[in-house]
């Protein structure tokens, strides 16, 4: 799956490990790097590397939080705003490939089951 996503996103110089950060920032900006890590359930080091890559590509910018200068707020740049619909289209193409041979109902059941699995894996109380 990551190979297919990487292939679809290659024209935009976004790897399969970065698009999730780009999309999360697009839907909730500004956001701190810490909050982004927590929201996506991804460790801070991985988040930092992905944000650095997106920043180097010109899709994300950091600004010091005016309320607390210890934090950096993440925003999309103009290029970031322009690439988001293209990334959404690419992800839609991947989604359509994964749905082949399934009815809408079967696909919805699959997504529901995967959400349960994810919840079970991230439920810290039972560990």
Coordinates of C-alpha atoms in Angstrom, one line a residue:
X1 CA 0.0 0.0 0.0
X2 CA 2.8 2.4 0.9
X3 CA 4.4 1.8 -2.5
X4 CA 1.2 2.7 -4.3
X5 CA 0.8 5.8 -2.2
X6 CA 4.4 6.8 -2.7
X7 CA 4.0 6.4 -6.5
X8 CA 0.9 8.5 -6.6
X9 CA 2.5 11.3 -4.5
X10 CA 5.9 11.2 -6.2
X11 CA 5.1 14.1 -8.5
X12 CA 4.6 16.4 -5.5
X13 CA 7.8 15.2 -3.7
X14 CA 5.7 13.9 -0.8
X15 CA 6.4 10.5 0.7
X16 CA 3.9 8.0 2.0
X17 CA 5.2 9.0 5.5
X18 CA 4.5 12.7 5.1
X19 CA 1.1 13.1 3.5
X20 CA -0.7 12.3 6.8
X21 CA 1.0 15.3 8.4
X22 CA 0.3 17.6 5.5
X23 CA -3.4 16.7 5.6
X24 CA -3.7 17.0 9.4
X25 CA -2.2 20.5 9.3
X26 CA -4.5 21.4 6.4
X27 CA -7.6 20.5 8.5
X28 CA -6.4 22.0 11.7
X29 CA -4.1 24.9 11.5
X30 CA -2.4 26.4 13.3
X31 CA -1.3 23.3 15.3
X32 CA 1.8 22.7 17.4
X33 CA 4.1 19.8 16.5
X34 CA 3.4 18.2 19.9
X35 CA -0.4 18.4 19.3
X36 CA 0.1 17.0 15.8
X37 CA 2.0 14.0 17.2
X38 CA -0.6 13.4 19.8
X39 CA -3.5 13.7 17.3
X40 CA -1.9 11.2 14.9
X41 CA -0.5 8.9 17.6
X42 CA 3.0 9.2 16.1
X43 CA 6.1 9.8 18.1
X44 CA 7.7 13.2 18.2
X45 CA 10.9 12.2 16.4
X46 CA 8.9 10.9 13.4
X47 CA 6.7 14.0 13.4
X48 CA 9.8 16.3 13.5
X49 CA 11.4 14.5 10.5
X50 CA 8.2 14.6 8.4
X51 CA 7.6 18.3 9.2
X52 CA 11.2 19.1 8.3
X53 CA 10.8 17.4 4.9
X54 CA 7.5 19.2 4.2
X55 CA 9.1 22.5 5.2
X56 CA 12.1 21.8 2.9
X57 CA 9.6 21.2 0.1
X58 CA 7.9 24.5 0.8
X59 CA 4.6 23.1 1.9
X60 CA 4.7 23.9 5.6
X61 CA 6.0 26.8 7.6
X62 CA 6.7 27.2 11.3
X63 CA 6.0 30.3 13.4
X64 CA 6.7 30.9 17.1
X65 CA 3.5 30.7 19.2
X66 CA 2.8 34.2 20.4
X67 CA 1.2 32.9 23.5
X68 CA 4.1 30.6 24.4
X69 CA 7.3 31.1 22.6
X70 CA 8.5 27.6 23.5
X71 CA 6.2 26.2 20.8
X72 CA 6.2 26.4 17.1
X73 CA 2.9 26.7 15.3
X74 CA 2.6 24.8 12.0
X75 CA 0.8 26.4 8.9
X76 CA 0.5 25.4 5.3
X77 CA 2.3 27.7 2.8
X78 CA 0.6 28.8 -0.4
X79 CA 2.3 25.8 -2.1
X80 CA 0.9 23.6 0.7
X81 CA -2.6 24.9 0.1
X82 CA -2.2 24.3 -3.7
X83 CA -0.9 20.7 -3.3
X84 CA -3.6 19.5 -0.8
X85 CA -6.3 19.0 -3.4
X86 CA -3.8 17.1 -5.6
X87 CA -2.9 14.9 -2.6
X88 CA -6.6 14.3 -1.9
X89 CA -7.1 13.2 -5.6
X90 CA -4.1 10.9 -5.4
X91 CA -5.4 9.3 -2.1
X92 CA -8.8 9.0 -3.7
X93 CA -7.2 7.0 -6.6
X94 CA -5.5 4.7 -4.1
X95 CA -8.8 4.3 -2.2
X96 CA -10.6 3.3 -5.4
X97 CA -7.9 0.7 -6.0
X98 CA -8.4 -0.8 -2.5
X99 CA -12.2 -0.9 -2.9
X100 CA -12.1 -3.1 -6.1
X101 CA -14.4 -6.1 -5.8
X102 CA -16.2 -4.7 -2.6
X103 CA -19.6 -3.3 -2.2
X104 CA -20.0 0.0 -0.4
X105 CA -21.4 -2.0 2.5
X106 CA -18.5 -4.4 2.7
X107 CA -16.0 -1.5 2.5
X108 CA -17.8 0.3 5.3
X109 CA -17.7 -2.8 7.5
X110 CA -14.0 -3.2 6.8
X111 CA -13.4 0.4 7.8
X112 CA -15.4 -0.1 11.0
X113 CA -13.4 -3.2 11.9
X114 CA -10.1 -1.4 11.2
X115 CA -11.2 1.4 13.5
X116 CA -11.9 -1.1 16.3
X117 CA -8.5 -2.7 15.8
X118 CA -6.8 0.8 15.9
X119 CA -8.7 1.7 19.0
X120 CA -7.7 -1.6 20.7
X121 CA -4.1 -1.0 19.8
X122 CA -4.1 2.5 21.1
X123 CA -6.1 1.9 24.3
X124 CA -3.4 2.5 26.9
X125 CA -5.6 1.6 29.9
X126 CA -5.5 -2.1 29.2
X127 CA -1.7 -2.3 28.8

